[in-house]
mmCIF file of C-alpha atoms in Angstrom:
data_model
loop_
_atom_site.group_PDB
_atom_site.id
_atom_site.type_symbol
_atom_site.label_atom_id
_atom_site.label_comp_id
_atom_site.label_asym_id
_atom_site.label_seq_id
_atom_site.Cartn_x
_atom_site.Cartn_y
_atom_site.Cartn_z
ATOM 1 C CA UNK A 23 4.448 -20.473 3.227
ATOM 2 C CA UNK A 24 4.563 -19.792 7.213
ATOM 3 C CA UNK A 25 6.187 -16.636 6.976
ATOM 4 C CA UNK A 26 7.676 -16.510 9.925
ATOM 5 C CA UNK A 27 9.776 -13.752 9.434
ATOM 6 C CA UNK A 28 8.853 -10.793 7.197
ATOM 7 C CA UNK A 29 12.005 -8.529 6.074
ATOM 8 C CA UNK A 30 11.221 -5.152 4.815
ATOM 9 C CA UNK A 31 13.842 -3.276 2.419
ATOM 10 C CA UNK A 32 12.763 0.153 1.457
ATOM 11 C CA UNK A 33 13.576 3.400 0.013
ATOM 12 C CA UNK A 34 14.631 6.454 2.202
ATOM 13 C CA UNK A 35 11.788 8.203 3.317
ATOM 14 C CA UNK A 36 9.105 5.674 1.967
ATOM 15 C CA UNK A 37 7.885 5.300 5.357
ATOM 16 C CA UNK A 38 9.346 1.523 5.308
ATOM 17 C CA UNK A 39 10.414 1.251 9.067
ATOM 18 C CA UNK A 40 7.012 2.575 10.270
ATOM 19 C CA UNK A 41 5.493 -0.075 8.177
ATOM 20 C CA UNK A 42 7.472 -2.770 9.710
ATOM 21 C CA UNK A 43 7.208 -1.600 13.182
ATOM 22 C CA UNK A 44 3.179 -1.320 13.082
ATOM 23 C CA UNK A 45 3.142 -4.836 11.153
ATOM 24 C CA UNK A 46 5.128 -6.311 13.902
ATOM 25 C CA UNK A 47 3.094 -4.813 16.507
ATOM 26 C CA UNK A 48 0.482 -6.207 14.829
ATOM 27 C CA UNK A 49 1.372 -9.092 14.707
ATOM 28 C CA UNK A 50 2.769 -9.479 18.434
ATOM 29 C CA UNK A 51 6.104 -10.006 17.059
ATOM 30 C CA UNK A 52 9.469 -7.962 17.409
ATOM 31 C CA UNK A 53 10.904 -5.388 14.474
ATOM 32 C CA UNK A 54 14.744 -5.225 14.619
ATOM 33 C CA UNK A 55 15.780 -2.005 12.902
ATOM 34 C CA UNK A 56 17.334 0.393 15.403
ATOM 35 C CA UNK A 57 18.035 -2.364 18.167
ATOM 36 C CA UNK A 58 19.971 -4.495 15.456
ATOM 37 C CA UNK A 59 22.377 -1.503 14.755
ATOM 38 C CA UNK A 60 22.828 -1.477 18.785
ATOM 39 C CA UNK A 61 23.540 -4.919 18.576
ATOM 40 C CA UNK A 62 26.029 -4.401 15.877
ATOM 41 C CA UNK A 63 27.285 -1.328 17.620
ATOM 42 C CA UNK A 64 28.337 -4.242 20.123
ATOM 43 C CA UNK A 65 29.670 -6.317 19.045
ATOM 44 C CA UNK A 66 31.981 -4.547 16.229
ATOM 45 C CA UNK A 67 33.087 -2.012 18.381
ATOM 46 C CA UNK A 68 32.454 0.492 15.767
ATOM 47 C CA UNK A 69 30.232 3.534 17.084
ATOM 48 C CA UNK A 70 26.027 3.078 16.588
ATOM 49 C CA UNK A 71 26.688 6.566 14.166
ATOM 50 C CA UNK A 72 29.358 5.125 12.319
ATOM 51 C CA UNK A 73 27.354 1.628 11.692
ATOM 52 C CA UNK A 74 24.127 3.898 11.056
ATOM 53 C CA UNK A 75 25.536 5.076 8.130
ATOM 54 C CA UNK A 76 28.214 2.793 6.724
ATOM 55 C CA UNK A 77 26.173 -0.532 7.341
ATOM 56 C CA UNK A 78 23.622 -0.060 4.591
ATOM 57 C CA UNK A 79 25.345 2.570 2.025
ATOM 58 C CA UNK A 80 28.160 2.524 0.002
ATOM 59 C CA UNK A 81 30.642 5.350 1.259
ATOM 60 C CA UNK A 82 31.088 7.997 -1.518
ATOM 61 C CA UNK A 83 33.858 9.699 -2.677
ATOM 62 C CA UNK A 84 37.607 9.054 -3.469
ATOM 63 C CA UNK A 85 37.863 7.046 -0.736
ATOM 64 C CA UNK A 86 35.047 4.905 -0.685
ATOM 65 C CA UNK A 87 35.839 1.242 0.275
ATOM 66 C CA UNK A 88 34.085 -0.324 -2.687
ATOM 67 C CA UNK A 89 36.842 0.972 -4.800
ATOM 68 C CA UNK A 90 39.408 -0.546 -2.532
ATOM 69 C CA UNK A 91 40.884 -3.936 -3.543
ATOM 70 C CA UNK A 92 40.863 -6.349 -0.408
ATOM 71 C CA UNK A 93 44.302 -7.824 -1.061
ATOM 72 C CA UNK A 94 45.501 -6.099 2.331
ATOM 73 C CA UNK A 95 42.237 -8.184 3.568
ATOM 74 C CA UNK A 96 38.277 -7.236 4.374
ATOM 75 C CA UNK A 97 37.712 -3.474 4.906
ATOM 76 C CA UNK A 98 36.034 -2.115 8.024
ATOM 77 C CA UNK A 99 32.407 -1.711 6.138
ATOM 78 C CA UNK A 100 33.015 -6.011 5.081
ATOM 79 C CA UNK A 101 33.764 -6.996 8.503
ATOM 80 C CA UNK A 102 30.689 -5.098 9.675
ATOM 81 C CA UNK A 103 28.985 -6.940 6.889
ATOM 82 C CA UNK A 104 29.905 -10.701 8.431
ATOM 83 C CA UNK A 105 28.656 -9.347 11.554
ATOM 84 C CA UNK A 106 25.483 -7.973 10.342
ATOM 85 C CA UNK A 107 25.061 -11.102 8.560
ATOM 86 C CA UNK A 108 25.459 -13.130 11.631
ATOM 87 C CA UNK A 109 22.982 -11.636 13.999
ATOM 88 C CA UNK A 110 20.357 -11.592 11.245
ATOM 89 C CA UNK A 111 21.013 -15.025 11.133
ATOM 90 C CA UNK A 112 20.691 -15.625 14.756
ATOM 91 C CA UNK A 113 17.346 -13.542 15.205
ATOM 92 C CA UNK A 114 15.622 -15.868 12.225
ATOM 93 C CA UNK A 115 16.689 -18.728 14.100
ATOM 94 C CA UNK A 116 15.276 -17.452 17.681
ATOM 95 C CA UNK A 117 11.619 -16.557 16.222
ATOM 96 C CA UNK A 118 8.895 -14.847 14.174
ATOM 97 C CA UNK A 119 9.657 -11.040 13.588
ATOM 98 C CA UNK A 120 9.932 -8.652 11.603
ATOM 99 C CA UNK A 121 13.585 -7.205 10.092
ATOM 100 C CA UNK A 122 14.182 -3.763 8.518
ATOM 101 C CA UNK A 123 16.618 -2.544 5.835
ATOM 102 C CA UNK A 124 20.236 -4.526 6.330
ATOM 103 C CA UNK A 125 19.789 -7.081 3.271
ATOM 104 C CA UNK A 126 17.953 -9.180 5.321
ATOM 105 C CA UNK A 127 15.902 -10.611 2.151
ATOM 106 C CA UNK A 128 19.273 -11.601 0.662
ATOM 107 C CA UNK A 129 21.219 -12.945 4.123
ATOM 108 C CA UNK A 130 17.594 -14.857 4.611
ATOM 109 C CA UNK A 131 16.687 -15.306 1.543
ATOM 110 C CA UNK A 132 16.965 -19.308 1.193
ATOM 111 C CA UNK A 133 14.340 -19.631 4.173
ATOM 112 C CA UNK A 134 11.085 -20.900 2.881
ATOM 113 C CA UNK A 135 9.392 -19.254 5.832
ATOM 114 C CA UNK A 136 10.600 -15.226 5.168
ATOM 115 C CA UNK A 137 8.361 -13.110 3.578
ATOM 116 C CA UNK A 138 10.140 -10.694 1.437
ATOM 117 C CA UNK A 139 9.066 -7.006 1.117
ATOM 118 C CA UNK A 140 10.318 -4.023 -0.494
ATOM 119 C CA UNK A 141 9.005 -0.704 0.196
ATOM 120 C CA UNK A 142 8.651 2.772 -1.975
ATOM 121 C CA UNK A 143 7.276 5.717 -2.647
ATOM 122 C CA UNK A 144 7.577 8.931 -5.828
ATOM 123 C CA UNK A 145 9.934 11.573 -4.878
ATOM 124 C CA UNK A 146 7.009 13.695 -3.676
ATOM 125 C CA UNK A 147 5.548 11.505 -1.132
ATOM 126 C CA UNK A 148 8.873 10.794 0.237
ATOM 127 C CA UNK A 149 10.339 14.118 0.123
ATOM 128 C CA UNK A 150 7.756 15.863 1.893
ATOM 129 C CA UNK A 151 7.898 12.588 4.930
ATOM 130 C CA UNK A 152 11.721 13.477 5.295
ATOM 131 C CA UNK A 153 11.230 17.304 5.953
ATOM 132 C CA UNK A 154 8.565 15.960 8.361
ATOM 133 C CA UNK A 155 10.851 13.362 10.469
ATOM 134 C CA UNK A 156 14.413 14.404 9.457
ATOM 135 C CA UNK A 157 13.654 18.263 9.618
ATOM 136 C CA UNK A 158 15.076 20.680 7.099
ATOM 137 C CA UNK A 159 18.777 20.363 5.480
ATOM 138 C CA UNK A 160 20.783 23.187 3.780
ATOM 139 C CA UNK A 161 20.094 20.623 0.398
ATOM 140 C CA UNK A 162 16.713 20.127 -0.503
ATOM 141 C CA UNK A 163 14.947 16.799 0.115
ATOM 142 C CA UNK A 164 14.967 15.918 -3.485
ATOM 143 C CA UNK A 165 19.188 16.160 -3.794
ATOM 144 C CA UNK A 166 19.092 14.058 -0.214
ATOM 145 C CA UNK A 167 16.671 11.228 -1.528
ATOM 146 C CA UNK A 168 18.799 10.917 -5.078
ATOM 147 C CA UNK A 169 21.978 10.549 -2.725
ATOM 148 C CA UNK A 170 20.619 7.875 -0.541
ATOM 149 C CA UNK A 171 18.952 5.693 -3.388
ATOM 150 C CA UNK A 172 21.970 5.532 -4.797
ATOM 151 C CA UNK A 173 24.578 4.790 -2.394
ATOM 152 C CA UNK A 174 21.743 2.086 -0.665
ATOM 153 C CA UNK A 175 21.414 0.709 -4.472
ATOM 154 C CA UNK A 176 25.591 0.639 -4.619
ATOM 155 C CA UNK A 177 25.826 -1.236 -1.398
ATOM 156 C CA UNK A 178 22.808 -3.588 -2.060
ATOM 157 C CA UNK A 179 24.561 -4.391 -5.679
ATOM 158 C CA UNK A 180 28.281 -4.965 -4.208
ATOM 159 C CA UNK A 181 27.063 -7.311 -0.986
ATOM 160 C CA UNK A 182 24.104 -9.415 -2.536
ATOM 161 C CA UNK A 183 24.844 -8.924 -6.486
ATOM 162 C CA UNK A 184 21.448 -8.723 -6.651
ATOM 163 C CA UNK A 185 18.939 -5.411 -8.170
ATOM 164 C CA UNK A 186 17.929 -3.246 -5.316
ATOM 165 C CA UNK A 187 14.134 -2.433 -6.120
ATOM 166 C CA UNK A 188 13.879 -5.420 -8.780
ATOM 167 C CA UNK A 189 10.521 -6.578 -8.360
ATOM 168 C CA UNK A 190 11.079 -10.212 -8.793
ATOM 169 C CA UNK A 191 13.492 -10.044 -6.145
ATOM 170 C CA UNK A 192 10.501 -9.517 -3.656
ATOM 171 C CA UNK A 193 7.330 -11.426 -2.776
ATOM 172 C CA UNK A 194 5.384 -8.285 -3.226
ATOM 173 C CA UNK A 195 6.474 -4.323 -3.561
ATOM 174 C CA UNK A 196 4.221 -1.841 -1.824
ATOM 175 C CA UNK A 197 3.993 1.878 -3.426
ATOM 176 C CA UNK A 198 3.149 3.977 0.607
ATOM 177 C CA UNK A 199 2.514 6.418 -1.099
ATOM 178 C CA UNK A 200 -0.209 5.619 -3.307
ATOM 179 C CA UNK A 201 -1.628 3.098 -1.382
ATOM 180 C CA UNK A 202 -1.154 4.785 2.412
ATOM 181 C CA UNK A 203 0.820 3.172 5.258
ATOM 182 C CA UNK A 204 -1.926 1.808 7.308
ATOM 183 C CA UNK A 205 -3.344 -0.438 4.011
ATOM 184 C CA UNK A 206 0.484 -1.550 3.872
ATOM 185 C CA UNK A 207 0.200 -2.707 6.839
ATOM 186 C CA UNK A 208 -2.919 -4.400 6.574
ATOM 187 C CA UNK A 209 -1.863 -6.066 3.616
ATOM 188 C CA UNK A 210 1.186 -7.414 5.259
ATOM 189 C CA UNK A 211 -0.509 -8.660 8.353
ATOM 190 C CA UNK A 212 -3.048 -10.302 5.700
ATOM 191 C CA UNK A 213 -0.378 -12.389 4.447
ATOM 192 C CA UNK A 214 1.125 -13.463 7.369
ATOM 193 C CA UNK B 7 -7.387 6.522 -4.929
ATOM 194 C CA UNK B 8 -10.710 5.193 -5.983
ATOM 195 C CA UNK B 9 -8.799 2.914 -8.595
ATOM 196 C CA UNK B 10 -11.171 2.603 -10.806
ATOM 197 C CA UNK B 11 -9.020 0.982 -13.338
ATOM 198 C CA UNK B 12 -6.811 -2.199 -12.606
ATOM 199 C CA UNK B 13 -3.791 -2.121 -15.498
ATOM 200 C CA UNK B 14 -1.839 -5.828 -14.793
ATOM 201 C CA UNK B 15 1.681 -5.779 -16.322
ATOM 202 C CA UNK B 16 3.208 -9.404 -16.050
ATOM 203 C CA UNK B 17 5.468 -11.970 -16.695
ATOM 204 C CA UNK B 18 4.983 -14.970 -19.319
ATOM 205 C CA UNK B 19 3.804 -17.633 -17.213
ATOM 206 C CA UNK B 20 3.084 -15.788 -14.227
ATOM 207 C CA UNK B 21 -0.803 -16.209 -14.384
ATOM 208 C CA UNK B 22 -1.139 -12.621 -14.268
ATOM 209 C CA UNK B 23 -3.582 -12.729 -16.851
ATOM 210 C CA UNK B 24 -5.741 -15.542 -14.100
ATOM 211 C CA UNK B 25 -5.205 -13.378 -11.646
ATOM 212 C CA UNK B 26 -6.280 -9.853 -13.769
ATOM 213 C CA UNK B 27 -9.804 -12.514 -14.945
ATOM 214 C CA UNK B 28 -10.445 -13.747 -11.492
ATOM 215 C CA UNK B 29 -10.352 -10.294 -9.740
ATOM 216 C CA UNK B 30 -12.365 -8.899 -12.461
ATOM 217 C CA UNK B 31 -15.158 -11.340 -11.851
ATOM 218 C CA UNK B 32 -14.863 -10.836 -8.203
ATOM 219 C CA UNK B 33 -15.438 -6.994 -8.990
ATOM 220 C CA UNK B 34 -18.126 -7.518 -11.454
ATOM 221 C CA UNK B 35 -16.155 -5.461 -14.107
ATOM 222 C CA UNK B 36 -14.651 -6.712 -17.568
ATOM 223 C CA UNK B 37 -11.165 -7.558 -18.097
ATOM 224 C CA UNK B 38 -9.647 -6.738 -21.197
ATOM 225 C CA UNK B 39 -6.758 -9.005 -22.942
ATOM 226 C CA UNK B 40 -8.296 -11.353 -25.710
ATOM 227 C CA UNK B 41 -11.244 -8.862 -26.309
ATOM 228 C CA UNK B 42 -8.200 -5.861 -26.506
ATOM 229 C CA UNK B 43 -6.168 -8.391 -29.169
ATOM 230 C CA UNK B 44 -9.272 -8.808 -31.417
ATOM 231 C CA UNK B 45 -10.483 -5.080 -31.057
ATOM 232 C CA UNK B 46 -6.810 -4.268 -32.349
ATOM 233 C CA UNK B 47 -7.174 -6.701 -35.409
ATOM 234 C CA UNK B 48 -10.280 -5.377 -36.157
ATOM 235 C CA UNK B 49 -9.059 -1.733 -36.266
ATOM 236 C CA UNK B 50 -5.661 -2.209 -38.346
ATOM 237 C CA UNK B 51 -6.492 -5.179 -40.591
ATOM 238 C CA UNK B 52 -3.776 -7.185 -39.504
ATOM 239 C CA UNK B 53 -4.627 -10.482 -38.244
ATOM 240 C CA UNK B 54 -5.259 -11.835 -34.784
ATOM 241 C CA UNK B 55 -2.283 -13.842 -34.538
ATOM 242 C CA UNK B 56 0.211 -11.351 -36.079
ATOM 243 C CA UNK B 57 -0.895 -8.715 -33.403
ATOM 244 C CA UNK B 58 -0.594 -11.339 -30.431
ATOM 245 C CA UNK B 59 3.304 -11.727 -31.634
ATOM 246 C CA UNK B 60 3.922 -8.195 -32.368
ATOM 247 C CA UNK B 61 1.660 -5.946 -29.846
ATOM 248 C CA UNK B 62 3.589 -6.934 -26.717
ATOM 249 C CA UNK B 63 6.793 -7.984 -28.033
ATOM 250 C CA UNK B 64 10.100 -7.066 -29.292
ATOM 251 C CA UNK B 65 10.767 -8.760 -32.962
ATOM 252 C CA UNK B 66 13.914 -10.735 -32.953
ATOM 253 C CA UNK B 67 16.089 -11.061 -35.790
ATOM 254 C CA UNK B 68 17.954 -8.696 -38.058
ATOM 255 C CA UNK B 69 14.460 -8.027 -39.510
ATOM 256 C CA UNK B 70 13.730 -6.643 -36.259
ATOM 257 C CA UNK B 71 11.526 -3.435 -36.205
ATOM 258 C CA UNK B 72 13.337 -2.057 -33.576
ATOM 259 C CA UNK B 73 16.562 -1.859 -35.608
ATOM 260 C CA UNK B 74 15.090 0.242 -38.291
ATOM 261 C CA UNK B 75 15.488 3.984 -38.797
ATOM 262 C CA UNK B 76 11.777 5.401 -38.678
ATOM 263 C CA UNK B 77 13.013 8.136 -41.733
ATOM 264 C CA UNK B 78 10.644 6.222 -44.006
ATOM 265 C CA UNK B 79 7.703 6.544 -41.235
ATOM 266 C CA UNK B 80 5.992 4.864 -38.597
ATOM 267 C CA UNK B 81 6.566 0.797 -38.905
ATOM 268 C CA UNK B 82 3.609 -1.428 -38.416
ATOM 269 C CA UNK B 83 4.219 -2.019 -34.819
ATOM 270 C CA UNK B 84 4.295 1.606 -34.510
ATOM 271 C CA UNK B 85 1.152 1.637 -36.000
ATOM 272 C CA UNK B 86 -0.319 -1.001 -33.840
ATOM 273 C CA UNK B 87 1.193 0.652 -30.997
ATOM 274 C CA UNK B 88 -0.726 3.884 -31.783
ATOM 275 C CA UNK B 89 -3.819 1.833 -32.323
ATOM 276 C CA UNK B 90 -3.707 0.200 -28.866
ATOM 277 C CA UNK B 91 -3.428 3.153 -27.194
ATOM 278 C CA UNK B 92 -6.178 4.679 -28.719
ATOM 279 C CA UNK B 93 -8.307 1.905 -27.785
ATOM 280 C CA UNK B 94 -6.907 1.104 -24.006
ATOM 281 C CA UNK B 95 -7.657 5.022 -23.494
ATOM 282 C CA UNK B 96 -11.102 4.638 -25.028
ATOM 283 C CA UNK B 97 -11.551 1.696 -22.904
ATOM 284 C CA UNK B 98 -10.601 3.724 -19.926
ATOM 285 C CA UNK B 99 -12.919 6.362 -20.244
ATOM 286 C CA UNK B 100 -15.739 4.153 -21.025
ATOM 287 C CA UNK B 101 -15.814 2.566 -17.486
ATOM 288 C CA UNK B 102 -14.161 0.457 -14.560
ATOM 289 C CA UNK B 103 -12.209 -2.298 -16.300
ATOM 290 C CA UNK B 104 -8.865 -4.573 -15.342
ATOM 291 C CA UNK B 105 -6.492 -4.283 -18.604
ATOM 292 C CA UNK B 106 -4.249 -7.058 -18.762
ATOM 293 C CA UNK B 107 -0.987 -6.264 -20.965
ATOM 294 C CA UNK B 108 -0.038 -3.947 -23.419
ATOM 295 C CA UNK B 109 1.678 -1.414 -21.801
ATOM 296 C CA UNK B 110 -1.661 -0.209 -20.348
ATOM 297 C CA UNK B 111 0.227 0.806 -17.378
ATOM 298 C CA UNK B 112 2.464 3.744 -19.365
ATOM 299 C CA UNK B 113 -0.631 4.893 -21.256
ATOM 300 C CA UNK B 114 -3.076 5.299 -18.413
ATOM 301 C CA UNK B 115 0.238 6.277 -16.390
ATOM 302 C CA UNK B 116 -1.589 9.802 -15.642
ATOM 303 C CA UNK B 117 -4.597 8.796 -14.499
ATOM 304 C CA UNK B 118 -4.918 8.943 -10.569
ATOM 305 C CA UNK B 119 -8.044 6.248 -10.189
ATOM 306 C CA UNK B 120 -5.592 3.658 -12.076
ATOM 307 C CA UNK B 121 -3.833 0.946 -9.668
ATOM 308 C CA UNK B 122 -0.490 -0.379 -11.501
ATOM 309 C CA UNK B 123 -0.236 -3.808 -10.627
ATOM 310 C CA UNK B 124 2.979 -6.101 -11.582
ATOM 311 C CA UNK B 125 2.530 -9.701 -11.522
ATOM 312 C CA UNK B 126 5.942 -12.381 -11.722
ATOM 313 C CA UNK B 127 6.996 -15.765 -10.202
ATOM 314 C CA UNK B 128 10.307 -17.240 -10.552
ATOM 315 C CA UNK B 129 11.019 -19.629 -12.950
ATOM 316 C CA UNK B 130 10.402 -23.081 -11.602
ATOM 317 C CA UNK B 131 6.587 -22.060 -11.351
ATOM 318 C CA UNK B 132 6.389 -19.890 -14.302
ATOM 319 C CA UNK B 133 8.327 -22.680 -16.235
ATOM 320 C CA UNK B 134 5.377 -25.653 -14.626
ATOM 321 C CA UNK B 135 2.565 -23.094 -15.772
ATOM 322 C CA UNK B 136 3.576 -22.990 -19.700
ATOM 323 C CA UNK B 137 3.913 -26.796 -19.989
ATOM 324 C CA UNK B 138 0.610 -27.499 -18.472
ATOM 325 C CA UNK B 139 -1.345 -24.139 -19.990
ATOM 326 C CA UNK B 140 0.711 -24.130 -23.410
ATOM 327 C CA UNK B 141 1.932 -27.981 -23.906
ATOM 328 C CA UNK B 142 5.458 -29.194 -24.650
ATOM 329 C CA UNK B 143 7.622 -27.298 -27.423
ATOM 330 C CA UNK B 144 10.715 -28.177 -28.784
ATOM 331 C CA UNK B 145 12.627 -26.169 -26.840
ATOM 332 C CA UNK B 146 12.923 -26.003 -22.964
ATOM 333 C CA UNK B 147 10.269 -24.362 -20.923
ATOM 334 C CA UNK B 148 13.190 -22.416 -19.486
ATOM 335 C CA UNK B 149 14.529 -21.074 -23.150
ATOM 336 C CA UNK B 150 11.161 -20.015 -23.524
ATOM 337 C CA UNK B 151 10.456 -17.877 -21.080
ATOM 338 C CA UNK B 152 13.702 -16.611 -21.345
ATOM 339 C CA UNK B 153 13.222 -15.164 -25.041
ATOM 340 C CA UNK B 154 9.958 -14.238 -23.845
ATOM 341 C CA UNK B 155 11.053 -12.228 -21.079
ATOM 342 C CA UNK B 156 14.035 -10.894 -23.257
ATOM 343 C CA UNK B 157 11.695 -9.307 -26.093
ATOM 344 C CA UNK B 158 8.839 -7.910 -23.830
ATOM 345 C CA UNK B 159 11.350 -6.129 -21.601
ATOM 346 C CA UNK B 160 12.730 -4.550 -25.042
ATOM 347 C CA UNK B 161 9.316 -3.546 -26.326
ATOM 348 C CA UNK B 162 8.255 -2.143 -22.710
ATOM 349 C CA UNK B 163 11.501 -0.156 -23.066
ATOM 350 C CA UNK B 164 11.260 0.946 -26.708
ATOM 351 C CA UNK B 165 7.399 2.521 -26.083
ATOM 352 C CA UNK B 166 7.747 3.441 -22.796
ATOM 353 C CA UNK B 167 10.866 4.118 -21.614
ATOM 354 C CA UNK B 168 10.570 2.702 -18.757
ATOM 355 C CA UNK B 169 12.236 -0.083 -17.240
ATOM 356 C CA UNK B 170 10.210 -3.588 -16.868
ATOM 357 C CA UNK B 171 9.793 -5.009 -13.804
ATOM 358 C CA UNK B 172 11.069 -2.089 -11.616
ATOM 359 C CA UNK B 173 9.241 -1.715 -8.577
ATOM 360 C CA UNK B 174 8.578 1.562 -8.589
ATOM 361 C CA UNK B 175 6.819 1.949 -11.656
ATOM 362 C CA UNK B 176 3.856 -0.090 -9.773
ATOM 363 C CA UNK B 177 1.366 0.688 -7.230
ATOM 364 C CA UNK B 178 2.097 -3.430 -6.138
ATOM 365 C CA UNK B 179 4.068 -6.159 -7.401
ATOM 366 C CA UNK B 180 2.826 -9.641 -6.354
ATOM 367 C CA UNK B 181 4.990 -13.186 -6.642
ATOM 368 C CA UNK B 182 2.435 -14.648 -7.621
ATOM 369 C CA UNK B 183 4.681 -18.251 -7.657
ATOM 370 C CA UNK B 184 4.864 -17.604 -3.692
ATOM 371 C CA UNK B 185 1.476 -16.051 -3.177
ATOM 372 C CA UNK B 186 -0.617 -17.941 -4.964
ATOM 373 C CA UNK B 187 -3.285 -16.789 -7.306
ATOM 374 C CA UNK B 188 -6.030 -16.604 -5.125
ATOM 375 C CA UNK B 189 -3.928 -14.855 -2.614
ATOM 376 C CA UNK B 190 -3.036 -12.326 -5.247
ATOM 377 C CA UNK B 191 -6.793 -12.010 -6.193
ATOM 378 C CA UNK B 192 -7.038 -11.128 -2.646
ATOM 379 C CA UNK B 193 -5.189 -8.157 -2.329
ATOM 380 C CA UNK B 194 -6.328 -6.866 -5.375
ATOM 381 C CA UNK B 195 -9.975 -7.176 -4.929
ATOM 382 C CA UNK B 196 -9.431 -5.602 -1.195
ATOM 383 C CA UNK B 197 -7.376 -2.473 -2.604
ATOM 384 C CA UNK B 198 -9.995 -1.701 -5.196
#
């Protein structure tokens, strides 16, 4: 395997983006995570916020667009899906790098040459690193992290039909928390 | 984590029983998985063979353990479960060991110098490794593993609640199909 390209999906808070941006730097390669959305942002004409948040979870409540049927046609979160889809299809094609979060293993995941990573962490490790980058919310970080996992798992499920966090969906899983960030990282750059 | 202990959980097939050997023998430690069978047989009286079958894996059939009502007491796989563990946490507190199987990664699940490792490969490798380690059968390499993968899942869930092959009941989770052994043996023997 060349392993060109290394996706990284992770839990919330598991410290997954840092991984793939010190791998990629690293490596001497670029990490798409917040410049993709931009990208995105650009091309949908959908705000970077609104993409941010409705390009990688399900939408909750009543009015959730899972729950929708598309006989009217796609909804706004599957047309941002075929565009997502697209320009993570385009950056494989123009080189080795590094791509965070966005179902990248499954939009990717019939290239011999993508290495596929997931990324988590206990409830403890994570909680404390939101409170540290995200700051304090009026919930605590425990009712936050629950949230996420599960609307990330809902939209993983519904785009890719495939187990968010299964480990044979991966070429290897990575517990930051147990085993630190910087060994992640050396482990990944190891197998490139 | 000083990791003094090295518990491999793994798929049929996967070599994660190679790969728990090799990086045993890189480490100078034992590995326990044949030794573990016959210790078992030697403590309970059943045989060698009927404890291979029956410590690792659900029974299928309508004779199946699992569907019985434990109001007349413990069944025998009960009882070899409680032996096992007795003897994997006996093993644990006698030194630095890899444990290969038997839910090693549940009982020692408290233990902080204990790296949870989860080996799998899809099923075109797993499927080329059984023919060549375990010969021809009647049925398909494919049905095999299947049934395989069907009843350990169900034991894993009936002792330890815990769901097979998640991700985040592991420290790592190697493809060892995409990896490579050796690779695999890497990583381990540089986390240790």
């Amino acid at each position: 395997m060349s392993n060109r390209i290394i996706t990284i999906s992770r839990e919330f808070g598991s410290g997954g983006r840092t991984i793939g941006r010190k791998t990629a730097e690293r490596l001497g390669i670029p990490c798409y995570d917040a410049e993709l959305i931009q990208k995105l942002a650009e091309e949908s004409g959908f705000s970077a916020d609104y993409i941010k948040e409705e390009g990688e979870y399900a939408a909750g409540g009543p009015l959730s667009p899972f729950l929708s049927n598309r006989s009217m046609g796609p909804t706004n979160q599957d047309t941002l899906w075929n565009i997502q889809r697209k320009i993570i299809l385009e950056l494989a094609e123009k080189g080795s790098c590094v791509i965070v979060g966005r179902c990248a293993d499954f939009i990717l995941h019939d290239r011999a040459d993508c290495l596929k990573v997931f990324v988590h962490a206990d409830m403890e490790h994570r909680a404390e690193r939101i409170v540290k980058e995200y700051g304090e919310r009026p919930e605590t970080p425990e009712q936050r992290l629950k949230a996420k996992d599960k609307r990330r798992a809902a939209y993983h499920r519904f785009y890719t039909d495939m187990k968010w966090g299964r480990a044979q969906n991966y070429h290897i899983c990575l517990d930051s928390g147990a085993l630190g960030i910087e060994r992640c990282v050396e482990i990944l750059v190891g197998l490139y």
